[in-house]
CSV table of C-alpha atoms in Angstrom, one decimal:
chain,number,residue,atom,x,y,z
J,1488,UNK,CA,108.7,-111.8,-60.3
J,1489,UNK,CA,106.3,-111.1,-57.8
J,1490,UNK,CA,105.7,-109.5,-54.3
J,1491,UNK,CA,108.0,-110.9,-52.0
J,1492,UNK,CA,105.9,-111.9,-48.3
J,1493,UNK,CA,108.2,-113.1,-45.8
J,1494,UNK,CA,106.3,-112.2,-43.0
J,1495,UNK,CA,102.6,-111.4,-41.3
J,1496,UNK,CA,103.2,-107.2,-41.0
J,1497,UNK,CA,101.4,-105.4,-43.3
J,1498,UNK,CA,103.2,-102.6,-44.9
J,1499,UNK,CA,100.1,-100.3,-44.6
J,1500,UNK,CA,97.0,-100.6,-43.0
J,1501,UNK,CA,93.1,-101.1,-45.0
J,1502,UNK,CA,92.6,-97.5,-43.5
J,1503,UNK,CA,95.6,-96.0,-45.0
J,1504,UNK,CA,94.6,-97.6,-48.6
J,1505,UNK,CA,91.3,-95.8,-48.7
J,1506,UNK,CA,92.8,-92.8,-48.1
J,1507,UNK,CA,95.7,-93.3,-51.0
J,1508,UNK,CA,93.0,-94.6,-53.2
J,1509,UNK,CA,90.7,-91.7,-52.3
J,1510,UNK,CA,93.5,-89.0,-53.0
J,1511,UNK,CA,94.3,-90.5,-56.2
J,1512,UNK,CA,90.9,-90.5,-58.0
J,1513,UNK,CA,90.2,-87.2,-56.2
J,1514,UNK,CA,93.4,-85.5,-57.7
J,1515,UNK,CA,93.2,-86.9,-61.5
J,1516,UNK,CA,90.1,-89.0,-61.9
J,1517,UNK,CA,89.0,-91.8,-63.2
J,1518,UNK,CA,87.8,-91.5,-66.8
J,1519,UNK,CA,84.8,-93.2,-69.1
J,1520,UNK,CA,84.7,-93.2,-73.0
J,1521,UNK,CA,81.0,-91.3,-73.2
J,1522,UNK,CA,80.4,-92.5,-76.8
J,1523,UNK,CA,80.8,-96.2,-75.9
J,1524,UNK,CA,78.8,-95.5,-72.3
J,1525,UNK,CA,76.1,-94.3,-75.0
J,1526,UNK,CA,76.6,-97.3,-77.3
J,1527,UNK,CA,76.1,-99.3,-74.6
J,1528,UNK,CA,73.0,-98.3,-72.9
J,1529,UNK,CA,71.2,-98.3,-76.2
J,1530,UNK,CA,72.4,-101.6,-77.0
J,1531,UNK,CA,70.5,-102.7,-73.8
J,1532,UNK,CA,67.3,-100.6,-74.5
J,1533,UNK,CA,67.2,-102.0,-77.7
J,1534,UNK,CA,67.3,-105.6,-76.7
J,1535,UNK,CA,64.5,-104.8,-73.9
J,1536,UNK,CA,62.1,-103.1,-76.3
J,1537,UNK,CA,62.0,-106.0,-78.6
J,1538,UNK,CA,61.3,-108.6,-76.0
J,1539,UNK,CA,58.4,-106.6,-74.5
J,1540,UNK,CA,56.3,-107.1,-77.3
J,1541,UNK,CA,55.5,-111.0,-76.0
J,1542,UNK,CA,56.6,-110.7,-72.8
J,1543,UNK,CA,53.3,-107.9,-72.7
J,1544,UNK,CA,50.9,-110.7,-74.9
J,1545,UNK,CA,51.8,-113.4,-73.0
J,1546,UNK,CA,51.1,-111.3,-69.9
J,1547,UNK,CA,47.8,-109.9,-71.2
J,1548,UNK,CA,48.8,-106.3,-70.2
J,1549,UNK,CA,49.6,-104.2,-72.8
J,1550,UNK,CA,51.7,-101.7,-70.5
J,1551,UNK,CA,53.4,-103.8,-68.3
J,1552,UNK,CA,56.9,-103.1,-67.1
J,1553,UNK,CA,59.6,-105.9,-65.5
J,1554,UNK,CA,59.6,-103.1,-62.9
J,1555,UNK,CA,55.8,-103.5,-61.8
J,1556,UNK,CA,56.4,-106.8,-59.8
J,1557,UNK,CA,52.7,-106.8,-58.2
J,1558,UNK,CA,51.2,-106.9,-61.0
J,1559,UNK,CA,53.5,-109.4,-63.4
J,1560,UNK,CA,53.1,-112.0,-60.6
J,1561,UNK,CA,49.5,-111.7,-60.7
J,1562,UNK,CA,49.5,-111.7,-64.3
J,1563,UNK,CA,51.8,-114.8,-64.0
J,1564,UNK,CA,50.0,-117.4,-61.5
J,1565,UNK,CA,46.7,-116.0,-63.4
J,1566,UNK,CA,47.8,-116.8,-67.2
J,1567,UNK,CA,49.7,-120.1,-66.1
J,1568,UNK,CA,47.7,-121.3,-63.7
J,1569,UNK,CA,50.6,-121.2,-61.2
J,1570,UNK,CA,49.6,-121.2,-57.6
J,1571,UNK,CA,50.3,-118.1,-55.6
J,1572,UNK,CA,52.1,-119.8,-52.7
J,1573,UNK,CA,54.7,-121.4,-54.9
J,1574,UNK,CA,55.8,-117.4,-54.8
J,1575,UNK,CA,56.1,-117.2,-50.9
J,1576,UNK,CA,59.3,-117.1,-49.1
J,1577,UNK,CA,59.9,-118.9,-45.8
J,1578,UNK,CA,58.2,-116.1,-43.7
J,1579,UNK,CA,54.4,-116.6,-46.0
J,1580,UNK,CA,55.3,-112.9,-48.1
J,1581,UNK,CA,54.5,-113.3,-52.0
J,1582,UNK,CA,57.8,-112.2,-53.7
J,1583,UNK,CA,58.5,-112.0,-57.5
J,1584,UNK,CA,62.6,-110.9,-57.0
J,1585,UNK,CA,65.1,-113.0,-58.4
J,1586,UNK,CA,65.7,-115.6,-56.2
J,1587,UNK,CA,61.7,-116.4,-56.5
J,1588,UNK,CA,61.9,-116.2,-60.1
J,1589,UNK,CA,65.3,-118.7,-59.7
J,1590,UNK,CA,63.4,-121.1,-57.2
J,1591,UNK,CA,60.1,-121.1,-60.0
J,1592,UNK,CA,62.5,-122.2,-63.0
J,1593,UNK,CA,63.2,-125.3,-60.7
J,1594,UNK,CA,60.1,-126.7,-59.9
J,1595,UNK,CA,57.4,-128.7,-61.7
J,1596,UNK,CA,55.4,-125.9,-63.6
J,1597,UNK,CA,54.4,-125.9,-67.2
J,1598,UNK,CA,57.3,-124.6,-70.1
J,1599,UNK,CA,54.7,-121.6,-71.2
J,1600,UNK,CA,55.4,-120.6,-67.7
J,1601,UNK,CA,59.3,-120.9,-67.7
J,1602,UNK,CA,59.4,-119.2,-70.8
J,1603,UNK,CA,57.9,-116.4,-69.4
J,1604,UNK,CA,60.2,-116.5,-66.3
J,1605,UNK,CA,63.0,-116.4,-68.9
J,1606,UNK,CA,61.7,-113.4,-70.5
J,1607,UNK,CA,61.1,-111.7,-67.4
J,1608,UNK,CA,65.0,-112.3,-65.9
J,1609,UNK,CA,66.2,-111.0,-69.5
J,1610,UNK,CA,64.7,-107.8,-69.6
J,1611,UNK,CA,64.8,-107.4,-66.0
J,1612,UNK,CA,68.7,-107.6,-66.6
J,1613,UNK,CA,68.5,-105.6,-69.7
J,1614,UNK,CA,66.2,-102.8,-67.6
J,1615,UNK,CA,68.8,-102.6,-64.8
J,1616,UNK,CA,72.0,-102.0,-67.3
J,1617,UNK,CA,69.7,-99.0,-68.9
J,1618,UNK,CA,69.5,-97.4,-65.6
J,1619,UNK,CA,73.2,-98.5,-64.2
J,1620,UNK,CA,74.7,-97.0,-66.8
J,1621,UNK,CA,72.9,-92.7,-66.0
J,1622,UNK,CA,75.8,-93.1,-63.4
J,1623,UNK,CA,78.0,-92.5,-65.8
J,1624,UNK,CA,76.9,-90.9,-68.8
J,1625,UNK,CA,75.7,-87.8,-65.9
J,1626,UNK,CA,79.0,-87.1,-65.0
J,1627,UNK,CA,81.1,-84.3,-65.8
J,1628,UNK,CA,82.0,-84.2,-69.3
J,1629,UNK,CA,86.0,-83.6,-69.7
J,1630,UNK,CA,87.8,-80.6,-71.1
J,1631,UNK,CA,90.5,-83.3,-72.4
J,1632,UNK,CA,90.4,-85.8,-74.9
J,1633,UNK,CA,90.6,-89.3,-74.2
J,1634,UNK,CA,93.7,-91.8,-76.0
J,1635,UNK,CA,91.9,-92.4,-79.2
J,1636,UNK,CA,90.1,-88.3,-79.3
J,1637,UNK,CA,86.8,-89.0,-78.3
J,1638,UNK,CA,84.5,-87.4,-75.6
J,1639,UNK,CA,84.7,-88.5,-72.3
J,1640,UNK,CA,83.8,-87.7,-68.7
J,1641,UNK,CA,85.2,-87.5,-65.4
J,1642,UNK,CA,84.5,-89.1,-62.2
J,1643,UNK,CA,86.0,-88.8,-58.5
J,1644,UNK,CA,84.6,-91.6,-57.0
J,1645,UNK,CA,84.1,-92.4,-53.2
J,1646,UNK,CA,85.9,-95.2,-51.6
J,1647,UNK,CA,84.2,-97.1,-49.3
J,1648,UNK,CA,85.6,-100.0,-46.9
J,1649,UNK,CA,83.4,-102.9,-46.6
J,1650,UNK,CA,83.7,-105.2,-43.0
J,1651,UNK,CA,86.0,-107.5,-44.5
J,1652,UNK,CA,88.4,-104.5,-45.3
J,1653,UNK,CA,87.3,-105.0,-49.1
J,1654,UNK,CA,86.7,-101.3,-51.0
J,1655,UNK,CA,83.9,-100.7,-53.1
J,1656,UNK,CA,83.5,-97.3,-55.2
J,1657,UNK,CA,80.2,-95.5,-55.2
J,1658,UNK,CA,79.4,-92.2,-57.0
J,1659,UNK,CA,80.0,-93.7,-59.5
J,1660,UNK,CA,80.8,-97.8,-58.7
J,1661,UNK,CA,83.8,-99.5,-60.2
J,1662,UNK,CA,83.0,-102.9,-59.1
J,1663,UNK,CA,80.4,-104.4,-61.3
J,1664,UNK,CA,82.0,-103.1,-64.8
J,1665,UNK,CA,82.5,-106.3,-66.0
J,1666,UNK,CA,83.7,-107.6,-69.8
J,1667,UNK,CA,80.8,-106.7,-71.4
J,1668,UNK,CA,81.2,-103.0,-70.7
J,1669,UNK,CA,85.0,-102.6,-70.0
J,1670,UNK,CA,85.4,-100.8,-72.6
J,1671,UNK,CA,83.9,-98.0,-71.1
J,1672,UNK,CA,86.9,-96.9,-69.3
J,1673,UNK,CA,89.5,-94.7,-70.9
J,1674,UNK,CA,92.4,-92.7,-70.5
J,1675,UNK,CA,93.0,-89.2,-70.8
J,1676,UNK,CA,95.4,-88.3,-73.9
J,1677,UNK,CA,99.3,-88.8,-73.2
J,1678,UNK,CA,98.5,-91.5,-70.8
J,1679,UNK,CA,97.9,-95.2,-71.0
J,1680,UNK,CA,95.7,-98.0,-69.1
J,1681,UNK,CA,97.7,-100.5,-67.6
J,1682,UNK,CA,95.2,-103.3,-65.9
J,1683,UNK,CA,97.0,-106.1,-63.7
J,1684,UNK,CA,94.3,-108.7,-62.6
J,1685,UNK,CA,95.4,-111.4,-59.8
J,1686,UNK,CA,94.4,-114.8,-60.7
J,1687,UNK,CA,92.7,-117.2,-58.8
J,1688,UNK,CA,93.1,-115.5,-55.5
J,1689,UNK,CA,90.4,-116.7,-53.2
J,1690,UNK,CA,90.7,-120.7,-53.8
J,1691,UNK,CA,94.9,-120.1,-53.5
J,1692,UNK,CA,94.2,-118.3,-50.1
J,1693,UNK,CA,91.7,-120.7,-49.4
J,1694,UNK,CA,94.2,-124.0,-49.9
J,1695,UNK,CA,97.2,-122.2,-49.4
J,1696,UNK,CA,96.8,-121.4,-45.5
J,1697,UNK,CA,92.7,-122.3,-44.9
J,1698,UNK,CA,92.7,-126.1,-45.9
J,1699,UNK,CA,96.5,-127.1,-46.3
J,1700,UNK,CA,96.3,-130.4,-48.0
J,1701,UNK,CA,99.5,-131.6,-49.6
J,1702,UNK,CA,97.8,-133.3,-52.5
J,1703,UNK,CA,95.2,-130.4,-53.8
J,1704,UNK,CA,98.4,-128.5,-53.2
J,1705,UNK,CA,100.6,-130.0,-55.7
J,1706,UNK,CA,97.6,-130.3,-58.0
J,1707,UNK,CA,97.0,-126.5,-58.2
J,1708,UNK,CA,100.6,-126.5,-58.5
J,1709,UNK,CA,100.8,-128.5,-61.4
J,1710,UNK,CA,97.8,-127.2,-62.9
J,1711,UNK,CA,99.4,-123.7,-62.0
J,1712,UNK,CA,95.5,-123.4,-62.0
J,1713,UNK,CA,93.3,-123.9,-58.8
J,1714,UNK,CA,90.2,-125.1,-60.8
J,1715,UNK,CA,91.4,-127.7,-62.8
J,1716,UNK,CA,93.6,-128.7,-59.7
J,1717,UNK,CA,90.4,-129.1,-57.8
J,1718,UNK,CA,88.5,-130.5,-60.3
J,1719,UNK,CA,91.2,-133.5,-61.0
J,1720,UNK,CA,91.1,-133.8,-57.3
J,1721,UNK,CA,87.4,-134.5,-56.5
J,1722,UNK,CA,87.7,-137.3,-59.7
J,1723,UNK,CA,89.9,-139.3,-58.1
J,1724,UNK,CA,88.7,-142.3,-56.7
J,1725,UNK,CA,89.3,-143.5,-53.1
J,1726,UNK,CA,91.9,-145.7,-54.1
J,1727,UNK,CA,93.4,-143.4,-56.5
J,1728,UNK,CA,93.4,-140.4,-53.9
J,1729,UNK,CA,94.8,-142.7,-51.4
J,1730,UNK,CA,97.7,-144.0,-53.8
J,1731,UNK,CA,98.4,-140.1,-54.7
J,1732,UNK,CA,98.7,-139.3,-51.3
J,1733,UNK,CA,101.8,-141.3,-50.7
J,1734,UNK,CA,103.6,-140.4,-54.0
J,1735,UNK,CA,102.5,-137.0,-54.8
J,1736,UNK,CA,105.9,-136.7,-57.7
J,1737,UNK,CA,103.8,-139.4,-59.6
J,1738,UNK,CA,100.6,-137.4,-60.1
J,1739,UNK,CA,100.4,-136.0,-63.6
J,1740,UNK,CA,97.8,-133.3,-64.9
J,1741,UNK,CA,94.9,-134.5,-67.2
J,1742,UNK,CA,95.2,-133.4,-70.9
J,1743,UNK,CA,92.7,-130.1,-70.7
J,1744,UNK,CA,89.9,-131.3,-73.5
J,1745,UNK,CA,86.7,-129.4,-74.1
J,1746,UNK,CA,85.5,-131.4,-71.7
J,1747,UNK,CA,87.5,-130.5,-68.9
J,1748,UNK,CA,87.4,-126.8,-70.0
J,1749,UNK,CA,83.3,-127.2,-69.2
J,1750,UNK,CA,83.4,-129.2,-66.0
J,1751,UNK,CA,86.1,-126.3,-64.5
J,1752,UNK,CA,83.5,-123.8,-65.4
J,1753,UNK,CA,80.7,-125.6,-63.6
J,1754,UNK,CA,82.9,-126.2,-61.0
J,1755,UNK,CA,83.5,-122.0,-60.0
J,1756,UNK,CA,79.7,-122.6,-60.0
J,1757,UNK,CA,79.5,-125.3,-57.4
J,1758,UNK,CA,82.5,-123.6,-55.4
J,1759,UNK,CA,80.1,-120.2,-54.7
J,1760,UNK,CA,77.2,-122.4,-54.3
J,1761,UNK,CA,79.2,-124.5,-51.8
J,1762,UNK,CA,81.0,-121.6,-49.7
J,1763,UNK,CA,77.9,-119.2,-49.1
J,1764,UNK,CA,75.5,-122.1,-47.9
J,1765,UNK,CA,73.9,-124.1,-50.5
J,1766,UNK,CA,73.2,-127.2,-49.1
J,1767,UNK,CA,72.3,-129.1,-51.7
J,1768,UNK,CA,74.8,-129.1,-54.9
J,1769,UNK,CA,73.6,-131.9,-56.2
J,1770,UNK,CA,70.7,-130.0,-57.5
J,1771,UNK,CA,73.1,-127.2,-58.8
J,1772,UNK,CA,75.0,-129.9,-60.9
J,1773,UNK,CA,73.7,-133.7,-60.7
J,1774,UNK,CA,77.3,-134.9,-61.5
J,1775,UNK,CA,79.7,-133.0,-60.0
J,1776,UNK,CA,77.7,-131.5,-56.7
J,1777,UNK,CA,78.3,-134.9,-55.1
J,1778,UNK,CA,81.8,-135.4,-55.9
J,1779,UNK,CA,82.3,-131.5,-54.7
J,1780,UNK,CA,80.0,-131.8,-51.4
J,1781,UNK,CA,82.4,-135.2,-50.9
J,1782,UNK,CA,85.5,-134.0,-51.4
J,1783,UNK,CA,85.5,-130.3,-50.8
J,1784,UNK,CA,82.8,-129.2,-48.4
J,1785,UNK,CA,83.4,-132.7,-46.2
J,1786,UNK,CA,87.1,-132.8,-46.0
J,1787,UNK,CA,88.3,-133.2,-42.9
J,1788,UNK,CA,90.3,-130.0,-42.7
J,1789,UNK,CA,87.6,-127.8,-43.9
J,1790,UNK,CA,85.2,-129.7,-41.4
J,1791,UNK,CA,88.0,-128.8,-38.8
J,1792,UNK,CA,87.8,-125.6,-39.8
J,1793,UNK,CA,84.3,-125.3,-39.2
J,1794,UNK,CA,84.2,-126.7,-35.8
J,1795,UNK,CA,87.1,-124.2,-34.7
J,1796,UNK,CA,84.2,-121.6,-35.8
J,1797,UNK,CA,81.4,-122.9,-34.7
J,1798,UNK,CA,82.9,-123.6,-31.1
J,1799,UNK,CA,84.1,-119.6,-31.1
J,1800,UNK,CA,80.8,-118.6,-31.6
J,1801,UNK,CA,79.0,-120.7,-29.2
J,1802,UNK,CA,81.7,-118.9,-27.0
J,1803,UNK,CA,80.5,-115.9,-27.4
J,1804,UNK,CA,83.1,-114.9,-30.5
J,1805,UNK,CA,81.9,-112.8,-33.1
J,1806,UNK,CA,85.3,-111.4,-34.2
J,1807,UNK,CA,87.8,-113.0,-36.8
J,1808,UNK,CA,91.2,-112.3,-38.8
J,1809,UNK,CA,92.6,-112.4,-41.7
J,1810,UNK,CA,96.0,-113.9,-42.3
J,1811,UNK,CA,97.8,-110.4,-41.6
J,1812,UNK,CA,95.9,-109.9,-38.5
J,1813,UNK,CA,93.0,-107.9,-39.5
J,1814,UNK,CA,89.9,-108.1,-37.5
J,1815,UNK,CA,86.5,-108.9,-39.3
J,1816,UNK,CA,83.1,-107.8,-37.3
J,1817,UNK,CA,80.0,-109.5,-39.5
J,1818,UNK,CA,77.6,-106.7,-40.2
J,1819,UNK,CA,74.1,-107.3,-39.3
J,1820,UNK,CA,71.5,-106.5,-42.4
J,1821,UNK,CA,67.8,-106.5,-42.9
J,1822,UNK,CA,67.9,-110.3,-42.9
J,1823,UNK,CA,70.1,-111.2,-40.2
J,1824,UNK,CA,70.8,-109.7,-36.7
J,1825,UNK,CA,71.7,-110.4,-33.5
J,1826,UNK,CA,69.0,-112.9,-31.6
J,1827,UNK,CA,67.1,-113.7,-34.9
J,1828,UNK,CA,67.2,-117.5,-35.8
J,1829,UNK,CA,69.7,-116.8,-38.3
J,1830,UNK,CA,72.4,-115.3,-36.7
J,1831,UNK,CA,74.9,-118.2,-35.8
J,1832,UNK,CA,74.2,-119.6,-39.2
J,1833,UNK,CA,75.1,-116.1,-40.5
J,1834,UNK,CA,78.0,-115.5,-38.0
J,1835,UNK,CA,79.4,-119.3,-39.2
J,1836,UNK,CA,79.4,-118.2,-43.2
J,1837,UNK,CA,81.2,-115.0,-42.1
J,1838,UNK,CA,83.7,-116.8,-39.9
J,1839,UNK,CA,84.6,-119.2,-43.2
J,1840,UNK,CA,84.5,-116.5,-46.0
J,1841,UNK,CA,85.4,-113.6,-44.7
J,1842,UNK,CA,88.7,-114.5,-43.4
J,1843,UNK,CA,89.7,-115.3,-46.7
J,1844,UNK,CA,88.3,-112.2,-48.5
J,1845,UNK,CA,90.0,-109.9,-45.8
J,1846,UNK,CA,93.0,-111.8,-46.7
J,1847,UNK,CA,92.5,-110.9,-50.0
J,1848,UNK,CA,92.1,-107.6,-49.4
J,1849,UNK,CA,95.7,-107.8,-46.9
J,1850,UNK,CA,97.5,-108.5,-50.2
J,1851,UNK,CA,95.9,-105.5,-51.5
J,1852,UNK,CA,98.0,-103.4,-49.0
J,1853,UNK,CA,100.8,-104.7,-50.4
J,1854,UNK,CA,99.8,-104.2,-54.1
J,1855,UNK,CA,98.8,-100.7,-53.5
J,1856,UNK,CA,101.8,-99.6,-51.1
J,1857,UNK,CA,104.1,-101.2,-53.8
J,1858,UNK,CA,102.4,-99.9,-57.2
J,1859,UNK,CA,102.3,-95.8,-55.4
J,1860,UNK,CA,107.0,-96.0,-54.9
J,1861,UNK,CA,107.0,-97.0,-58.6
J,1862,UNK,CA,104.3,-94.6,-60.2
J,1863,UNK,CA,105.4,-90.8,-61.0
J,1864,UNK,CA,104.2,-87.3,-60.2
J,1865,UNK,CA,101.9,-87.4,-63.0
J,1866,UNK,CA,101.4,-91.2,-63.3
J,1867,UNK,CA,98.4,-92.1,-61.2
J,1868,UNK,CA,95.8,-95.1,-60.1
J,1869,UNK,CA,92.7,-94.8,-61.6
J,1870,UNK,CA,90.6,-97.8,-60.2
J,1871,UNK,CA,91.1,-100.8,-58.1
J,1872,UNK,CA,88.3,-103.8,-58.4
J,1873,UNK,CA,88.7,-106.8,-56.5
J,1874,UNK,CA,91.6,-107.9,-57.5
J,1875,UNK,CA,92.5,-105.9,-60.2
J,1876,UNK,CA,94.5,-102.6,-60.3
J,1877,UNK,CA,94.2,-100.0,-63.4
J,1878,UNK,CA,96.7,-97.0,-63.5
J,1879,UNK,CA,97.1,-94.3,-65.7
J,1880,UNK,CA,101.0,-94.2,-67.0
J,1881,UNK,CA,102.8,-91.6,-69.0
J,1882,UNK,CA,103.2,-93.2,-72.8
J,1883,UNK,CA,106.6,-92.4,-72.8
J,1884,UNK,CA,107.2,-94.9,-69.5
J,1885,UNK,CA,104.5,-97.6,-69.9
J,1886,UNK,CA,107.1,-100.1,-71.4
J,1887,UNK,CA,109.2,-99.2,-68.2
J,1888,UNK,CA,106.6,-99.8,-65.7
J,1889,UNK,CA,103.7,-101.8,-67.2
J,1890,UNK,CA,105.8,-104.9,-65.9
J,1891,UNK,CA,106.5,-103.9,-62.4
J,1892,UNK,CA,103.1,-102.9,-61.9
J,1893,UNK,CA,101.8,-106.3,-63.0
J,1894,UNK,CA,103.9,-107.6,-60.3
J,1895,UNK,CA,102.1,-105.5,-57.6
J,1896,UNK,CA,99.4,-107.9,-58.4
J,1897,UNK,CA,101.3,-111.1,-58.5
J,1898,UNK,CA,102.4,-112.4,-54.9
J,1899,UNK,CA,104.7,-115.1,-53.1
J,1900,UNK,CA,103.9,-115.6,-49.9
J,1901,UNK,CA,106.0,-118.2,-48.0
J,1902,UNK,CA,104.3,-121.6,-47.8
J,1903,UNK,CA,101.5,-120.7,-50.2
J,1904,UNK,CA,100.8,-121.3,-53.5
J,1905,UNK,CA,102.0,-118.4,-55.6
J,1906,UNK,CA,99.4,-115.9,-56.7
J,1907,UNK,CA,99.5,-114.6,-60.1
J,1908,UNK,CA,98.8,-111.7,-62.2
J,1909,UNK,CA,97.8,-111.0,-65.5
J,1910,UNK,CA,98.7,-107.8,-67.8
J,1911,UNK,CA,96.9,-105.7,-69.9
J,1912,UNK,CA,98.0,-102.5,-71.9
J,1913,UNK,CA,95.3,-99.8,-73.4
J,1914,UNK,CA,91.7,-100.0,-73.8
J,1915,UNK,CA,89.8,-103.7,-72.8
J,1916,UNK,CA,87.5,-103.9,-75.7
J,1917,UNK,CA,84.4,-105.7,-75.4
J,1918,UNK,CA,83.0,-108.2,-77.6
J,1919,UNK,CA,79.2,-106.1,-78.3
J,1920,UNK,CA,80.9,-102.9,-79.4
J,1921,UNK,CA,81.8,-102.7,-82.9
J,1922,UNK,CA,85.6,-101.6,-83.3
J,1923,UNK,CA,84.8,-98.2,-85.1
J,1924,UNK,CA,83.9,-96.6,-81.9
């Protein structure tokens, strides 16, 4: 079962969400295992201490930090010989950030020099998850127990409301806890963690109301996954897609090898690359960018799409909706604003992505609105992240509602592919913590 969507009224508004979602965490909490936030942030400090030790010799500074960019970029054309304008951006400023570093590993310098690049990005990556992770080992420590009677602490985060009517969570954040650390999230004893993910949400939106072609349709259908669906889609050859098209019963999914299993991967790779501007995907993956730029980014009813946009902004439009009707306003930033060169280009990315994340974040309404009538007095949501939804249930009524609640998460929509959801009782353990903790 799933949501039921017959029609384009939301049952509450993004405004009314934050304020449920606020009122929940600020009445119970959300909770964090402290041992394994410990484990954790060692685990990283380990792994950056031991690759200091060449990064520093191959450097030639026997102090340097991945934090002091001046001086590892200086140390880096110096020592490889690089020159220092390879490191400029488009406006003539040296730069030594990520997308630098990113732009370096592709072009023509020697592999002493990559290595080092390499090095760099790892413990720059390993540095950051030391310091992201005093967000939550500084917060309050409980007076409670968690589920399996270890220490953990408290937070009542903030909910914030991006322009797309996304939420994010600050103080601390909830949205970059991802499988490597989801452990860290616990439950007070007496209750239970039910997590309900929705699959796939974006590309369904997207081909579901966006780019409504009959034939990746029934593929994603068949599939019942959008990735191998568009990836059996942008295979077919001219005279395959064209025989398809006229008897879409007769198109049968590909047996899913290991092969397949690694071209869908690539392919959520070339499907960010493609919807936030990359112009080139051939040089993000030689064989499948073309086929994607082909089929995908230059089909007609994405191209349609596009000029509907473009032709609104040249109108003066800077103002678009989601599917339920709720108004998106791109923000300007530090890099783009109104009357620089970039703007339109900006405006146009906003006026293709945003629509679908606010639609995204429509369905949320209905998964929130829908989980608060079936949870209890003392039954409570502890997080929502993206797509996902984590509540705290009483153990004596998780059998009861873990399966409704999954189904706040799962939604038919008429006309659209369905959306799906997956379930997940207790603790998400992660594969770098040993099972003792």
């Amino acid at each position: 079962m799933a949501i039921q969507i017959h029609d384009r009224k939301l049952p509450i508004s993004p405004d009314e969400v934050q304020v449920l979602l606020q009122r929940e965490t600020d009445t119970f909490g959300t909770f964090f295992n402290l041992d394994r936030i410990l484990y954790h942030e060692a685990r990283y400090s380990i792994y950056a201490r031991s690759l200091y030790p060449e990064f520093r010799a191959m450097a030639g500074l026997p102090y340097l930090t991945a934090s002091q960019r001046n001086a590892v970029s200086e140390a880096f054309t110096h020592r490889f010989n690089v020159p220092a304008h390879y490191l400029q951006d488009k406006y003539g400023t040296v730069r030594f950030d990520k997308a630098t570093v990113s732009k370096l590993l592709q072009m023509d310098i020697n592999e002493d020099a990559k290595y080092f690049l390499r090095l760099f990005q790892k413990i720059s990556a390993a540095d950051y998850m030391v310091s992201y992770f005093g967000q939550y080992r500084d917060l309050p420590i409980s007076k409670m127990e968690d589920c399996d009677g270890q220490r953990m602490v408290v937070a009542h985060p903030v909910w914030n409301k991006l322009s797309t009517s996304r939420f994010s969570a600050s103080k601390p954040s909830l949205q970059n806890i991802n499988r490597d650390i989801c452990d860290i999230y616990t439950a007070p004893k007496g209750w239970q963690m039910v997590f309900s993910d929705s699959g796939q949400i974006e590309p369904r939106i997207t081909y579901s109301h966006f780019i409504q072609d009959a034939l990746i349709t029934h593929l994603i259908k068949t599939y019942d996954d959008a990735y191998y669906g568009l990836l059996h889609y942008i295979s077919l050859s001219k005279e395959e897609e064209a025989e398809a098209r006229t008897r879409l019963e007769t198109v049968k999914p590909h047996e899913v090898t290991d092969e397949m299993k690694e071209k869908r991967r690539r392919l959520k790779v070339l499907g960010l690359a493609g919807n936030y501007g990359s112009v080139n995907l051939s040089a993000v993956d030689p064989e499948l960018g073309p086929l994607y730029t082909e089929k995908i980014v230059n089909h007609p009813l994405r191209k349609r799409w596009e000029q509907k946009v473009t032709e609104a902004i040249r109108n003066g439009d800077d103002r678009f909706y989601g599917y339920f009707g709720t108004p998106i306003k791109p923000e300007a930033n530090v890099k783009y604003r109104p009357g620089s060169s970039g703007w339109s280009g900006h405006l146009l990315r906003c006026g293709i992505n945003n629509p679908v994340q606010t639609t995204a974040a429509e369905l949320m309404c209905f998964s929130v609105y829908n989980s608060m009538r079936l949870l209890k007095h003392d039954d409570h949501i502890g997080a929502y992240k993206h797509d996902e939804g984590m509540f705290y249930v009483r153990d004596e009524r998780v059998e009861e509602l873990a399966p409704k609640l999954r189904e706040c998460l799962s939604y038919e929509v008429d006309g659209w592919i369905p959306i799906g959801s997956d379930l997940h009782i207790g603790r998400k353990e992660s594969p770098y913590a040993p099972t003792l903790l």
